[in-house]
Structure formats: structure tokens, C-alpha cells
Amino acid sequence: MDTFVIDGPVRLEGRVRVSGAKNAVLPVMTAALLVEGVSTLQRVPRLRDTSTMAHLLRVLGARVEHDGNLMRIDTSSYDYWEAPYELVKTMRASVYALGPLLARRGKARVSLPGGCAWGPRPVDLHLMGMERLGAKITLSHGYVHAEAPNGLRGGEIFFEIPSVGATINVMMAAVLAKGRTTLVNAAREPEVADIAAALNRAGARIEGAGGYAIQIDGVPELRPLEHATMADRIEAGTFLIAGLMTGGDVTVEACDPTHLQALLEKLQQMGAEVEAGPDWVRVRRVDGVRPVDVTTAPFPGFATDLQAQIMAGLAIADGVSLVTETIYPDRFTHVAELRRLGAQIRLDGNIAVVTGTAHLSGAPVMATDLRASAALILSAFAAEGRTEISRVYHIDRGYESIEEKFAALGAPIERRRDRDDPEA
Ligand code: UD1
């Protein structure tokens, strides 16, 4: 397992272009299972998760080529319908195979993902949605078996929680169902709208994606997908927080500032000067970091996927901040590692009380999940001395070319490869 070595403190300055959004492209890749022919996707980041998803599509019988950031998925002759445990356990997003397989093949067998470091993370809303579309669902031997031999039919579905995954999975299934489907209290994350745009360009009839209610009129078939992935708002946010934390001057390019409003508001309250254009955001810091309270919420609220990174920022603020996690109440594995760097953070249920300190100091730490790893990198930039972050395979799941991008901003990261690591 690789280790990152960072010598701090460093100041970040310059421009960086964000990659395509991991959380949009993974379901778009499975949406290719809805069509017959060659789908072409652009701005597909080269990540561990996109290569795991390509592997799953190949297991199902599709041909996948990933050339630079272009991906071609040929589903002319795919013939299998099982997403095996070995893949689902390494990447929960494999569950996105369920909707497309059920819609196109009339059956699917998908391993239940199980919990993760942030808690139980059920998929009951995905399954409820598929049942409302007429699928018969049974659970056995750790797998979801779903069947709709006569095809799916539209229905009205109310989501008790606006789940991103359930909204996308059911939306993909409903595209080929007979009649009209309405999803109420749908997730409003921009990734939902991006996937709907990809499907509509291929002939689907989806209205309202990105809003509270989504209406889908089923069509008998789709053309192959032709789509360029939206910008990764979480990657963009990570660079902006890094700019603030290091007292730097960072311009993030090729992003959509309208996806970042909750973060930009907090960065300003923390003392950053923020400027934004149509597809870029610049963050500068002249003074110290001020404390603010942050509560995660569904979009357009503050993203849970930026909670660890903003906490790293608040750990060097001049005062006390409260960080409340409402999406995943246990998503705090980064806290113990941040403490090793000198952060003063106390947990009380789903609330972290962060008392800022001017003195973080480098130490060996361990990456525990994707966004937690990003928080450790940012803290290492702000800390005095050397930080060694082990288990960086987590970060490789979701940040494309991260060393190159930070090096271009003046913050070199050395990757130390473990020679015993079969994946090195
Ligand atoms: C997606 C993102 C993840 C992000 C999360 C919230 C991907 C691949 N992952 O995850 O990075 O942190 O959105 O923005 O896009 N829930 C249920 N039953 C379900 C589904 C969800 O109770 O069937 C609950 C979850 O436990 C959680 C909440 O709903 O408390 C939101 O989860 P959800 O929006 O579904 O997250 P994911 O799609 O898994």
C-alpha cells in the first residue's frame, strides 16, 4: 500500500483544472447497460473507482475501452446480469447496475453492499423503488435477486430520505418502464441532473431532474449514450479549502460555481476572498482563519463529502467551531487521525467540537476513507514538519492525478511505493 510523504508548511498558489465527477460518471457508466451499441463518454476520470466499474461492466459482458479521459462502452452483446460480491464490496456504486439490468434484461442479481466505515448505509430505498416499478425482489445468500419478466411499469414513488443513489438507480430503471413514473422528494444533487441529461440525449424522457419531483415517461428503447461528464464539485471544493488553509491563492478552473455555493459561503465566513466566473473560482486568504459552524445537508446544503476537509480547515481557525453531520452520523473516522497532527476535536454524537490551533505538527497517519484522506493531505500542508499518510489507495479511488495537481500548485507530495504491494 502506497504512502504519501508531505513536508509542511506549504502555501498553494496557481491554477488547477478539475476532472469529471466520479459520482456522476459511475452511474452513467452503468446507464450504458440500458442501450445496445457503443456509448461514448468524455471527461471520464482515471480513478480506481472508474476502473472497478469498467471491470464490472466487462464481467457483465460489455467491452470497455478507457483511452485518456474518453471511454467507449460496447453493450452490443452483453449477456450476464450478476454484480458479484467481490466487486460490490470494493465499491458500493456497483449497486447502480441494478436499475439498468432490471430494465433491460428483466432480471438482476446484485450483491448487497453491506456497511462501511461511516455506518450501515442500507439500500432499502433502491429496492422499494424497484418494487414500485413492478419488480419482484428477494434477498438470499447476501444477494438481491430482482425480476421483472414482463418489463417494468411506471409508478409514483415517494422517498422518505432524498437518497442520491436510490433516486439515480430508480430513475435509470424507469426510463424503459411502460408509462409514467414520478419520483417525489428526489435527491437534488447536480449529479442526478447530469445523468438525466445523458439519458435524455439518448432518447429518454425525464423532466425535473435536479428538483424535488422528477417525471419519467418510459420509452421502448434508447440510443447509445454520448455524454461529457460534469465537473467534480467535491474535487473543486477540496482545492478551494486547501487554498484557504495554506494562506494561498488558488484558482479552480473548469468547474461550476453554482454547485459550490454552500462551500463558498463558508469559505467567505472563514476569511477567504472569493471571486467566481462562469466556470472558475478563486480563493485567497490574507488574514487568519475564522471559526464557523457547519451542518451537512442534502444539496444545495453543505456536502457531507466536504465535511472532513472543512473540519481540517476549522482545526487551524482562531476559535471554536461546531461541525454537525446529518447525513452519516458516524462519518468521523478522520477525527482520530487529525488529532495525531495536533488538531483539538471532541466528538459528541454527530457533532464535532473543533477548537482551532495555530500549531499542527506532522506525524504518521492513516487514510481511512476517500474524503478523510483528502482532509489529512490538507492538514499535512498546514502542519510543521513531515507527515506520512499510509493507505492512500483510498484517495486513488476518487482524485485523479492528485500529486500532479498539487505539485502544479507548489505543494509536492512524494508517493512512496510499497514494493510488497501487489497493486503498486
Ligand atoms: C452518494 C455519494 C456519496 C455521498 C452521498 C451523500 C456516490 C457514489 N456516492 O452516496 O459520496 O456522501 O451520496 O451525498 O454518489 N439511505 C437509506 N436507504 C437507502 C439509501 C440511502 O436509508 O436505500 C440513507 C443513507 O444511509 C444516508 C442517506 O440516506 O443516511 C443519504 O444516502 P445517499 O444519498 O443514498 O448516499 P449514496 O447514494 O450512497
Coordinates of C-alpha atoms and ligand atoms in Angstrom, one line a residue:
M1 CA 0.0 0.0 0.0
D2 CA 1.4 3.4 -1.0
T3 CA 2.3 6.2 1.4
F4 CA 2.2 9.9 0.8
V5 CA 5.1 12.0 2.3
I6 CA 4.4 15.7 2.7
D7 CA 6.7 18.3 4.2
G8 CA 4.9 21.3 5.6
P9 CA 4.1 24.0 5.8
V10 CA 3.4 24.9 2.2
R11 CA 1.5 27.7 0.5
L12 CA -0.6 26.8 -2.5
E13 CA -0.7 29.2 -5.4
G14 CA -1.8 28.9 -9.0
R15 CA -4.5 27.3 -11.2
V16 CA -5.9 23.8 -11.3
R17 CA -8.4 22.2 -13.6
V18 CA -10.9 19.8 -12.1
S19 CA -11.7 16.4 -13.5
G20 CA -15.0 14.8 -14.4
A21 CA -17.2 13.9 -11.4
K22 CA -16.7 10.4 -10.0
N23 CA -20.2 10.3 -8.6
A24 CA -21.8 11.3 -11.9
V25 CA -19.7 9.1 -14.2
L26 CA -20.2 5.8 -12.2
P27 CA -23.9 5.7 -12.8
V28 CA -23.6 7.0 -16.3
M29 CA -21.3 4.0 -17.0
T30 CA -24.0 1.6 -15.8
A31 CA -26.6 3.5 -17.8
A32 CA -24.8 2.2 -20.9
L33 CA -26.3 -1.2 -19.9
L34 CA -29.7 0.3 -20.9
V35 CA -28.7 0.6 -24.6
E36 CA -27.4 -1.6 -27.3
G37 CA -24.4 -0.3 -29.2
V38 CA -21.3 1.8 -28.4
S39 CA -21.7 4.6 -25.8
T40 CA -19.1 7.3 -25.8
L41 CA -18.3 9.1 -22.6
Q42 CA -16.0 12.1 -22.3
R43 CA -14.2 13.5 -19.3
V44 CA -14.1 10.2 -17.5
P45 CA -11.5 10.5 -14.7
R46 CA -8.8 7.8 -14.4
L47 CA -9.6 6.6 -10.9
R48 CA -9.6 3.3 -9.1
D49 CA -13.4 3.5 -9.0
T50 CA -13.9 4.1 -12.7
S51 CA -11.6 1.1 -13.4
T52 CA -13.5 -1.0 -10.9
M53 CA -16.8 -0.1 -12.7
A54 CA -15.2 -0.9 -16.1
H55 CA -14.3 -4.3 -14.6
L56 CA -17.9 -4.8 -13.5
L57 CA -19.2 -3.9 -17.0
R58 CA -16.7 -6.4 -18.5
V59 CA -17.9 -9.1 -16.1
L60 CA -21.4 -8.5 -17.4
G61 CA -20.1 -9.0 -21.0
A62 CA -19.6 -5.4 -22.2
R63 CA -16.5 -4.2 -23.9
V64 CA -14.9 -1.2 -22.3
E65 CA -12.0 0.9 -23.5
H66 CA -10.7 3.8 -21.4
D67 CA -8.3 5.9 -23.5
G68 CA -7.1 9.1 -21.8
N69 CA -10.4 10.5 -20.5
L70 CA -12.5 9.0 -23.2
M71 CA -14.4 5.9 -22.5
R72 CA -16.2 3.6 -25.0
I73 CA -18.6 1.0 -23.7
D74 CA -19.9 -1.5 -26.2
T75 CA -23.0 -3.2 -24.9
S76 CA -24.0 -4.9 -28.2
S77 CA -23.6 -8.4 -26.8
Y78 CA -23.6 -8.3 -23.0
D79 CA -25.4 -11.3 -21.6
Y80 CA -24.8 -11.6 -17.9
W81 CA -26.8 -10.0 -15.0
E82 CA -24.9 -10.5 -11.8
A83 CA -22.8 -7.9 -9.9
P84 CA -20.6 -10.2 -7.7
Y85 CA -19.7 -9.6 -4.0
E86 CA -16.0 -9.3 -4.8
L87 CA -16.7 -6.1 -6.8
V88 CA -19.6 -4.6 -4.8
K89 CA -17.6 -4.9 -1.5
T90 CA -14.8 -2.8 -3.0
M91 CA -17.2 -0.2 -4.5
R92 CA -20.7 0.4 -3.3
A93 CA -21.6 2.2 -6.5
S94 CA -21.7 -1.2 -8.2
V95 CA -25.3 -1.3 -6.9
Y96 CA -26.0 1.1 -9.8
A97 CA -26.1 -2.0 -12.1
L98 CA -29.4 -3.0 -10.5
G99 CA -31.7 -0.5 -12.2
P100 CA -30.3 -0.8 -15.8
L101 CA -30.0 -4.6 -15.7
L102 CA -33.6 -4.9 -14.4
A103 CA -34.9 -2.5 -17.0
R104 CA -33.1 -4.0 -20.0
R105 CA -32.7 -7.7 -19.1
G106 CA -35.7 -8.1 -16.8
K107 CA -33.5 -9.6 -14.1
A108 CA -30.6 -8.7 -12.0
R109 CA -28.6 -10.3 -9.2
V110 CA -26.6 -7.8 -7.2
S111 CA -24.6 -8.4 -4.0
L112 CA -25.8 -6.4 -1.0
P113 CA -23.1 -3.9 -0.3
G114 CA -23.1 -4.1 3.5
G115 CA -21.9 -1.3 5.8
C116 CA -18.9 0.9 5.5
A117 CA -16.7 2.9 7.9
W118 CA -19.5 5.5 8.2
G119 CA -22.2 3.2 9.4
P120 CA -24.8 0.8 8.0
R121 CA -25.6 2.5 4.6
P122 CA -28.7 0.5 3.6
V123 CA -30.1 0.2 0.1
D124 CA -33.7 -0.3 1.1
L125 CA -34.9 2.8 -0.8
H126 CA -33.4 1.5 -4.0
L127 CA -35.3 -1.8 -3.5
M128 CA -38.5 -0.2 -2.5
G129 CA -38.4 1.9 -5.7
M130 CA -37.8 -1.1 -7.9
E131 CA -40.7 -2.9 -6.3
R132 CA -43.0 0.1 -7.0
L133 CA -42.0 -0.3 -10.7
G134 CA -43.2 -3.9 -10.5
A135 CA -40.0 -5.8 -9.8
K136 CA -40.1 -8.9 -7.6
I137 CA -37.3 -8.6 -5.1
T138 CA -35.9 -11.4 -2.9
L139 CA -32.9 -11.4 -0.7
S140 CA -30.8 -14.6 -0.2
H141 CA -27.2 -15.6 0.3
G142 CA -26.2 -11.9 0.5
Y143 CA -27.6 -11.1 -2.9
V144 CA -30.6 -9.1 -4.1
H145 CA -32.5 -11.0 -6.8
A146 CA -34.7 -8.8 -8.8
E147 CA -37.1 -9.9 -11.6
A148 CA -39.5 -8.3 -13.9
P149 CA -40.0 -10.8 -16.7
N150 CA -42.8 -8.8 -18.3
G151 CA -40.9 -5.5 -18.0
L152 CA -41.3 -2.6 -15.5
R153 CA -44.2 -0.3 -15.4
G154 CA -44.3 3.3 -14.2
G155 CA -45.5 4.3 -10.7
E156 CA -45.4 7.1 -8.1
I157 CA -42.5 6.8 -5.6
F158 CA -42.0 8.9 -2.5
F159 CA -38.6 8.8 -1.0
E160 CA -38.6 9.1 2.8
I161 CA -35.0 10.4 2.5
P162 CA -33.8 12.1 -0.6
S163 CA -31.2 9.4 -1.3
V164 CA -28.8 10.2 -4.2
G165 CA -28.3 6.5 -5.0
A166 CA -31.9 5.5 -4.9
T167 CA -33.0 8.5 -7.0
I168 CA -30.5 7.7 -9.7
N169 CA -31.0 3.9 -9.7
V170 CA -34.8 4.1 -9.9
M171 CA -34.6 6.9 -12.5
M172 CA -32.4 4.7 -14.7
A173 CA -34.8 1.8 -14.3
A174 CA -37.9 3.9 -15.0
V175 CA -36.5 5.2 -18.3
L176 CA -37.5 1.9 -20.1
A177 CA -40.7 1.2 -18.0
K178 CA -44.1 1.3 -19.5
G179 CA -45.9 4.6 -18.7
R180 CA -45.1 7.4 -16.3
T181 CA -43.0 7.4 -13.2
T182 CA -42.9 10.2 -10.7
L183 CA -40.2 10.4 -8.1
V184 CA -41.1 12.6 -5.2
N185 CA -38.6 14.0 -2.6
A186 CA -35.9 13.1 -5.1
A187 CA -32.3 13.9 -4.4
R188 CA -31.4 17.3 -5.9
E189 CA -27.7 16.8 -6.2
P190 CA -26.3 18.1 -9.6
E191 CA -25.2 14.5 -10.4
V192 CA -28.8 13.5 -10.7
A193 CA -29.4 16.2 -13.4
D194 CA -26.2 15.2 -15.2
I195 CA -27.3 11.6 -15.5
A196 CA -30.8 12.7 -16.7
A197 CA -29.1 14.9 -19.3
A198 CA -27.1 11.9 -20.6
L199 CA -30.2 9.7 -20.8
N200 CA -32.4 12.4 -22.4
R201 CA -29.8 12.9 -25.1
A202 CA -30.1 9.2 -25.8
G203 CA -33.9 9.4 -26.2
A204 CA -35.2 9.2 -22.6
R205 CA -38.0 11.5 -21.4
I206 CA -37.0 12.8 -18.0
E207 CA -38.2 16.1 -16.6
G208 CA -37.4 17.9 -13.4
A209 CA -34.1 16.1 -12.5
G210 CA -32.2 18.2 -10.0
G211 CA -35.6 19.3 -8.4
Y212 CA -37.9 17.9 -5.8
A213 CA -40.0 15.8 -8.2
I214 CA -38.8 14.0 -11.3
Q215 CA -41.2 12.8 -14.0
I216 CA -40.1 10.0 -16.4
D217 CA -42.1 8.9 -19.4
G218 CA -40.9 5.4 -20.4
V219 CA -39.7 4.8 -23.9
P220 CA -39.2 1.4 -25.6
E221 CA -35.5 1.9 -26.3
L222 CA -32.6 4.3 -26.1
R223 CA -29.8 5.2 -28.5
P224 CA -26.2 4.8 -27.2
L225 CA -25.1 7.5 -24.8
E226 CA -22.9 10.4 -25.9
H227 CA -22.0 12.4 -22.9
A228 CA -19.3 14.6 -21.3
T229 CA -19.3 14.3 -17.5
M230 CA -20.0 17.3 -15.3
A231 CA -17.1 18.8 -13.2
D232 CA -16.3 17.2 -9.9
R233 CA -17.6 19.6 -7.3
I234 CA -16.0 17.7 -4.4
E235 CA -12.6 17.8 -6.0
A236 CA -13.1 21.5 -6.7
G237 CA -14.1 22.1 -3.1
T238 CA -11.1 20.2 -1.8
F239 CA -8.7 22.5 -3.8
L240 CA -10.5 25.6 -2.6
I241 CA -10.3 24.6 1.1
A242 CA -6.6 23.8 0.5
G243 CA -6.1 27.3 -0.8
L244 CA -7.7 28.8 2.3
M245 CA -5.8 26.6 4.7
T246 CA -2.4 27.3 3.3
G247 CA -2.9 31.1 3.2
G248 CA -2.7 30.7 -0.6
D249 CA -4.2 32.0 -3.8
V250 CA -5.8 29.2 -5.8
T251 CA -8.0 29.4 -8.9
V252 CA -10.0 26.3 -9.7
E253 CA -10.9 26.0 -13.4
A254 CA -13.4 24.0 -15.4
C255 CA -15.8 23.8 -12.5
D256 CA -19.4 25.0 -11.9
P257 CA -19.6 27.6 -9.1
T258 CA -23.3 27.2 -8.8
H259 CA -22.6 23.7 -7.4
L260 CA -20.4 25.2 -4.7
Q261 CA -22.5 27.9 -3.1
A262 CA -22.8 26.4 0.4
L263 CA -19.0 25.9 0.5
L264 CA -18.2 29.4 -0.9
E265 CA -20.4 31.0 1.7
K266 CA -18.5 29.2 4.5
L267 CA -15.1 30.0 3.0
Q268 CA -16.0 33.7 3.0
Q269 CA -17.2 33.5 6.6
M270 CA -13.8 31.8 7.4
G271 CA -12.0 34.8 6.0
A272 CA -11.3 33.9 2.3
E273 CA -11.7 36.4 -0.5
V274 CA -13.8 34.6 -3.1
E275 CA -14.2 35.5 -6.7
A276 CA -16.1 33.5 -9.2
G277 CA -16.7 33.5 -13.0
P278 CA -18.9 31.2 -15.2
D279 CA -16.6 28.2 -14.8
W280 CA -13.9 29.2 -12.3
V281 CA -13.5 30.1 -8.6
R282 CA -10.6 31.9 -7.0
V283 CA -9.9 31.7 -3.3
R284 CA -7.3 33.9 -1.5
R285 CA -6.5 34.4 2.2
V286 CA -4.9 37.4 3.5
D287 CA -5.6 37.1 7.3
G288 CA -6.2 34.3 9.7
V289 CA -8.9 31.6 9.5
R290 CA -12.1 32.4 11.4
P291 CA -14.2 29.7 13.1
V292 CA -17.7 28.9 11.6
D293 CA -20.4 26.3 12.3
V294 CA -21.1 23.8 9.5
T295 CA -24.0 21.4 9.2
T296 CA -24.1 18.9 6.4
A297 CA -27.3 18.6 4.4
P298 CA -28.6 17.3 1.1
F299 CA -27.9 19.6 -1.9
P300 CA -27.9 22.6 -2.0
G301 CA -26.8 22.4 1.6
F302 CA -23.2 21.7 2.7
A303 CA -22.0 18.4 1.2
T304 CA -21.1 15.6 3.6
D305 CA -18.3 14.8 1.1
L306 CA -16.6 18.0 2.1
Q307 CA -17.1 17.7 5.8
A308 CA -13.7 16.1 6.6
Q309 CA -11.9 18.7 4.5
I310 CA -13.7 21.7 6.1
M311 CA -13.0 20.3 9.5
A312 CA -9.3 20.2 8.7
G313 CA -9.7 23.9 7.9
L314 CA -11.5 24.7 11.1
A315 CA -8.8 22.9 13.1
I316 CA -6.5 25.8 12.3
A317 CA -9.1 28.6 12.9
D318 CA -8.9 31.2 15.6
G319 CA -11.7 29.9 17.9
V320 CA -14.3 27.1 18.3
S321 CA -16.5 25.7 15.5
L322 CA -19.2 23.1 15.5
V323 CA -19.4 20.6 12.7
T324 CA -22.7 18.7 12.6
E325 CA -23.0 15.6 10.4
T326 CA -26.7 14.9 9.5
I327 CA -26.3 12.6 6.5
Y328 CA -24.0 10.0 8.0
P329 CA -23.9 10.5 11.8
D330 CA -20.8 8.2 12.1
R331 CA -18.7 9.8 9.4
F332 CA -15.9 10.9 11.7
T333 CA -13.0 8.4 11.1
H334 CA -10.8 11.3 10.2
V335 CA -11.1 12.8 13.7
A336 CA -8.6 10.5 15.4
E337 CA -6.1 11.0 12.6
L338 CA -6.4 14.8 12.6
R339 CA -5.8 14.7 16.4
R340 CA -2.5 12.9 15.7
L341 CA -1.5 16.1 13.8
G342 CA -2.4 18.2 16.8
A343 CA -6.0 19.1 16.0
Q344 CA -8.2 19.6 19.0
I345 CA -11.5 17.9 18.2
R346 CA -14.1 16.5 20.6
L347 CA -17.0 14.3 19.4
D348 CA -20.4 14.5 20.9
G349 CA -22.7 12.2 19.0
N350 CA -22.9 13.6 15.4
I351 CA -21.3 16.9 16.4
A352 CA -17.6 17.6 16.4
V353 CA -16.5 20.5 18.6
V354 CA -13.3 21.8 16.9
T355 CA -11.1 24.2 18.8
G356 CA -8.7 25.8 16.4
T357 CA -4.9 25.7 17.0
A358 CA -2.1 27.6 15.3
H359 CA 0.2 24.6 15.7
L360 CA -0.4 21.4 13.7
S361 CA 2.7 19.2 13.5
G362 CA 3.5 16.5 11.1
A363 CA 3.1 12.8 12.1
P364 CA 2.5 9.4 10.6
V365 CA -1.3 9.0 10.0
M366 CA -3.5 6.6 8.2
A367 CA -6.1 7.3 5.5
T368 CA -9.4 5.8 6.5
D369 CA -11.6 6.6 3.6
L370 CA -11.6 8.8 0.4
R371 CA -12.6 12.2 1.8
A372 CA -10.9 11.6 5.1
S373 CA -7.6 11.1 3.2
A374 CA -8.1 14.5 1.5
A375 CA -8.5 16.1 4.9
L376 CA -5.2 14.6 6.0
I377 CA -3.4 15.9 2.9
L378 CA -4.7 19.4 3.6
S379 CA -3.7 19.3 7.2
A380 CA -0.3 18.0 6.3
F381 CA 0.2 21.1 4.1
A382 CA -0.7 23.3 7.1
A383 CA 1.4 21.3 9.6
E384 CA 5.0 21.9 10.6
G385 CA 7.3 19.1 9.6
R386 CA 6.8 15.7 7.9
T387 CA 3.5 13.8 7.6
E388 CA 3.4 10.3 6.2
I389 CA -0.1 9.2 5.1
S390 CA -0.4 5.5 4.7
R391 CA -3.1 3.6 2.8
V392 CA -3.5 6.2 0.1
Y393 CA -5.4 3.7 -2.0
H394 CA -8.4 5.4 -0.6
I395 CA -7.5 8.7 -2.3
D396 CA -6.8 6.9 -5.6
R397 CA -10.4 5.9 -5.6
G398 CA -11.6 9.4 -6.2
Y399 CA -9.0 12.0 -7.0
E400 CA -7.4 12.0 -10.5
S401 CA -3.7 12.9 -10.8
I402 CA -3.7 14.4 -7.3
E403 CA 0.1 14.5 -6.9
E404 CA 0.5 16.3 -10.3
K405 CA -2.3 18.8 -9.5
F406 CA -0.9 19.7 -6.1
A407 CA 2.7 19.8 -7.4
A408 CA 1.5 22.4 -10.0
L409 CA 0.1 24.5 -7.1
G410 CA 3.5 24.4 -5.4
A411 CA 2.8 21.6 -3.0
P412 CA 4.8 18.5 -3.8
I413 CA 3.7 15.1 -2.5
E414 CA 6.0 12.2 -2.7
R415 CA 4.4 8.8 -3.3
R416 CA 6.4 6.1 -1.7
R417 CA 5.5 2.8 -3.3
D418 CA 5.5 -0.3 -1.1
R419 CA 7.4 -2.9 -3.1
D420 CA 5.5 -5.8 -1.5
D421 CA 2.2 -4.3 -2.6
P422 CA 0.7 -6.4 -5.5
E423 CA -1.1 -3.3 -6.6
A424 CA 1.9 -1.0 -6.6
Ligands
UD1_1 C1 -23.8 9.3 -2.5 C2 -22.4 9.6 -2.8 C3 -21.6 9.8 -1.6 C4 -22.2 11.0 -0.7 C5 -23.7 10.7 -0.5 C6 -24.5 11.8 0.1 C7 -22.0 8.3 -4.8 C8 -21.3 7.1 -5.5 N1 -21.8 8.4 -3.5 O1 -23.9 8.1 -1.7 O2 -20.2 10.2 -1.9 O3 -21.6 11.1 0.5 O4 -24.3 10.4 -1.8 O5 -24.3 13.0 -0.6 O6 -22.6 9.1 -5.5 N2 -30.2 5.7 2.8 C9 -31.2 4.9 3.3 N3 -31.6 3.9 2.4 C10 -31.2 3.8 1.1 C11 -30.3 4.7 0.6 C12 -29.8 5.7 1.5 O7 -31.6 4.9 4.4 O8 -31.7 2.9 0.4 C13 -29.7 6.8 3.7 C14 -28.2 6.7 3.9 O9 -27.9 5.8 4.9 C15 -27.8 8.1 4.2 C16 -28.8 8.9 3.4 O10 -29.9 8.0 3.0 O11 -28.1 8.4 5.6 C17 -28.2 9.5 2.1 O12 -27.6 8.5 1.4 P1 -27.5 8.5 -0.2 O13 -27.9 9.9 -0.7 O14 -28.2 7.4 -0.7 O15 -25.9 8.3 -0.5 P2 -25.3 7.4 -1.6 O16 -26.0 7.5 -2.8 O17 -24.9 6.1 -1.0

